[in-house]
Tab-separated table of C-alpha atoms in Angstrom:
chain	number	residue	atom	x	y	z
A	1	MET	CA	-59.352	47.039	9.020
A	2	LYS	CA	-60.141	44.808	6.062
A	3	VAL	CA	-57.657	41.955	5.802
A	4	LEU	CA	-57.222	39.468	2.968
A	5	LEU	CA	-55.907	36.058	4.012
A	6	ASP	CA	-53.763	34.410	1.325
A	7	GLU	CA	-54.441	30.907	0.017
A	8	ASN	CA	-51.303	29.559	1.687
A	9	LEU	CA	-52.543	30.267	5.233
A	10	ALA	CA	-54.938	28.163	7.299
A	11	HIS	CA	-58.510	29.442	6.968
A	12	ARG	CA	-59.086	29.020	10.702
A	13	LEU	CA	-56.732	31.980	11.211
A	14	ARG	CA	-59.567	34.134	9.829
A	15	THR	CA	-61.618	33.865	13.013
A	16	LYS	CA	-58.702	34.568	15.355
A	17	LEU	CA	-57.673	38.046	14.246
A	18	GLY	CA	-59.697	40.118	16.668
A	19	PRO	CA	-61.645	43.119	15.492
A	20	HIS	CA	-60.417	42.940	11.900
A	21	GLU	CA	-62.768	42.066	9.064
A	22	VAL	CA	-60.993	39.113	7.442
A	23	PHE	CA	-61.710	37.572	4.044
A	24	THR	CA	-59.970	34.677	2.340
A	25	VAL	CA	-58.767	34.706	-1.262
A	26	THR	CA	-60.972	31.659	-1.846
A	27	TYR	CA	-64.086	33.303	-0.372
A	28	LYS	CA	-63.574	36.343	-2.597
A	29	GLY	CA	-63.220	34.116	-5.676
A	30	TRP	CA	-59.714	35.380	-6.411
A	31	THR	CA	-57.980	31.994	-6.336
A	32	GLY	CA	-55.358	31.652	-9.057
A	33	LEU	CA	-54.662	35.367	-9.572
A	34	ASN	CA	-50.965	36.197	-9.749
A	35	ASN	CA	-49.636	38.337	-6.911
A	36	GLY	CA	-49.719	41.668	-8.771
A	37	GLU	CA	-53.267	41.103	-9.998
A	38	LEU	CA	-54.349	39.916	-6.549
A	39	LEU	CA	-52.971	43.031	-4.833
A	40	ARG	CA	-54.580	45.326	-7.414
A	41	THR	CA	-57.947	43.558	-7.104
A	42	ALA	CA	-57.739	43.633	-3.310
A	43	GLU	CA	-57.029	47.376	-3.313
A	44	GLU	CA	-59.915	48.030	-5.696
A	45	ASN	CA	-62.184	46.203	-3.237
A	46	GLY	CA	-61.103	48.159	-0.165
A	47	ILE	CA	-58.743	45.582	1.326
A	48	GLU	CA	-56.175	47.333	3.528
A	49	ILE	CA	-53.863	44.453	4.486
A	50	PHE	CA	-52.754	41.321	2.676
A	51	LEU	CA	-51.733	38.598	5.149
A	52	THR	CA	-49.566	35.918	3.551
A	53	GLY	CA	-46.954	33.260	4.137
A	54	ASP	CA	-45.129	34.320	0.956
A	55	GLN	CA	-42.046	36.166	2.177
A	56	THR	CA	-40.779	36.784	-1.361
A	57	LEU	CA	-43.446	39.397	-2.088
A	58	THR	CA	-41.150	42.136	-0.813
A	59	TYR	CA	-38.799	41.342	-3.707
A	60	GLU	CA	-41.510	40.737	-6.298
A	61	GLN	CA	-43.817	43.705	-5.717
A	62	ASN	CA	-43.130	47.426	-5.694
A	63	LEU	CA	-45.323	48.831	-2.934
A	64	THR	CA	-44.592	52.484	-3.686
A	65	GLY	CA	-47.912	54.286	-3.987
A	66	ARG	CA	-49.912	51.237	-2.960
A	67	ARG	CA	-52.851	51.585	-0.578
A	68	ILE	CA	-52.412	48.046	0.721
A	69	ALA	CA	-49.944	46.795	3.329
A	70	ILE	CA	-48.412	43.327	3.219
A	71	VAL	CA	-47.809	41.326	6.382
A	72	ALA	CA	-45.851	38.117	5.767
A	73	LEU	CA	-45.675	35.321	8.311
A	74	SER	CA	-42.565	33.143	8.607
A	75	SER	CA	-44.703	30.015	8.836
A	76	VAL	CA	-47.953	28.827	7.302
A	77	GLU	CA	-48.481	25.983	9.780
A	78	TRP	CA	-51.495	26.454	12.063
A	79	ASP	CA	-49.776	24.588	14.907
A	80	ILE	CA	-47.111	27.312	14.924
A	81	LEU	CA	-49.275	30.334	14.087
A	82	LYS	CA	-51.788	29.699	16.881
A	83	HIS	CA	-49.053	30.396	19.443
A	84	HIS	CA	-48.202	33.744	17.842
A	85	LEU	CA	-51.649	35.307	17.444
A	86	PRO	CA	-50.823	38.373	19.601
A	87	LEU	CA	-47.776	39.091	17.395
A	88	ILE	CA	-49.813	38.698	14.226
A	89	ILE	CA	-52.623	40.927	15.512
A	90	ALA	CA	-50.092	43.586	16.576
A	91	ALA	CA	-48.551	43.527	13.093
A	92	LEU	CA	-51.988	44.016	11.530
A	93	HIS	CA	-52.716	46.881	13.903
A	94	ASN	CA	-49.408	48.596	13.023
A	95	ALA	CA	-49.543	48.006	9.262
A	96	GLN	CA	-49.313	51.117	7.102
A	97	PRO	CA	-50.294	51.464	3.422
A	98	GLY	CA	-47.480	50.655	1.013
A	99	THR	CA	-45.374	48.784	3.567
A	100	PHE	CA	-44.146	45.227	3.991
A	101	GLN	CA	-43.537	43.662	7.372
A	102	GLU	CA	-42.535	40.187	8.364
A	103	VAL	CA	-43.718	38.456	11.522
A	104	ASP	CA	-41.267	35.873	12.829
A	105	CYS	CA	-43.381	32.989	14.094
A	106	GLY	CA	-40.563	30.477	13.933
A	107	THR	CA	-40.549	27.556	11.560
A	108	PHE	CA	-41.696	23.978	11.580
A	109	THR	CA	-39.119	21.206	11.550
A	110	ARG	CA	-39.854	17.515	11.734
A	111	LYS	CA	-38.034	15.319	14.215
A	112	LYS	CA	-35.850	12.681	12.623
């Protein structure tokens, strides 16, 4: 599947997602597009899944009739995400067009 990695996620995640063909927003030259425009552009370019750390997309975007799936991660921190790669890959594998799913990877809190 063709996956687009949002700007808010670590680029090193791109090489850890198994058999999926993963592109970054930056690599595609789509930096700065608003979410609606980004999803439309991604769909027009054959992207099947948008992987993001923006959990508000489910409230901002109507996915009815969309060909793209959105998978949102609960953290954008590489030190957390690297421990949840199997969960993330499973979510990508199970993603269906026009759906939104959230992957709970925990959150990062600093010690006081």
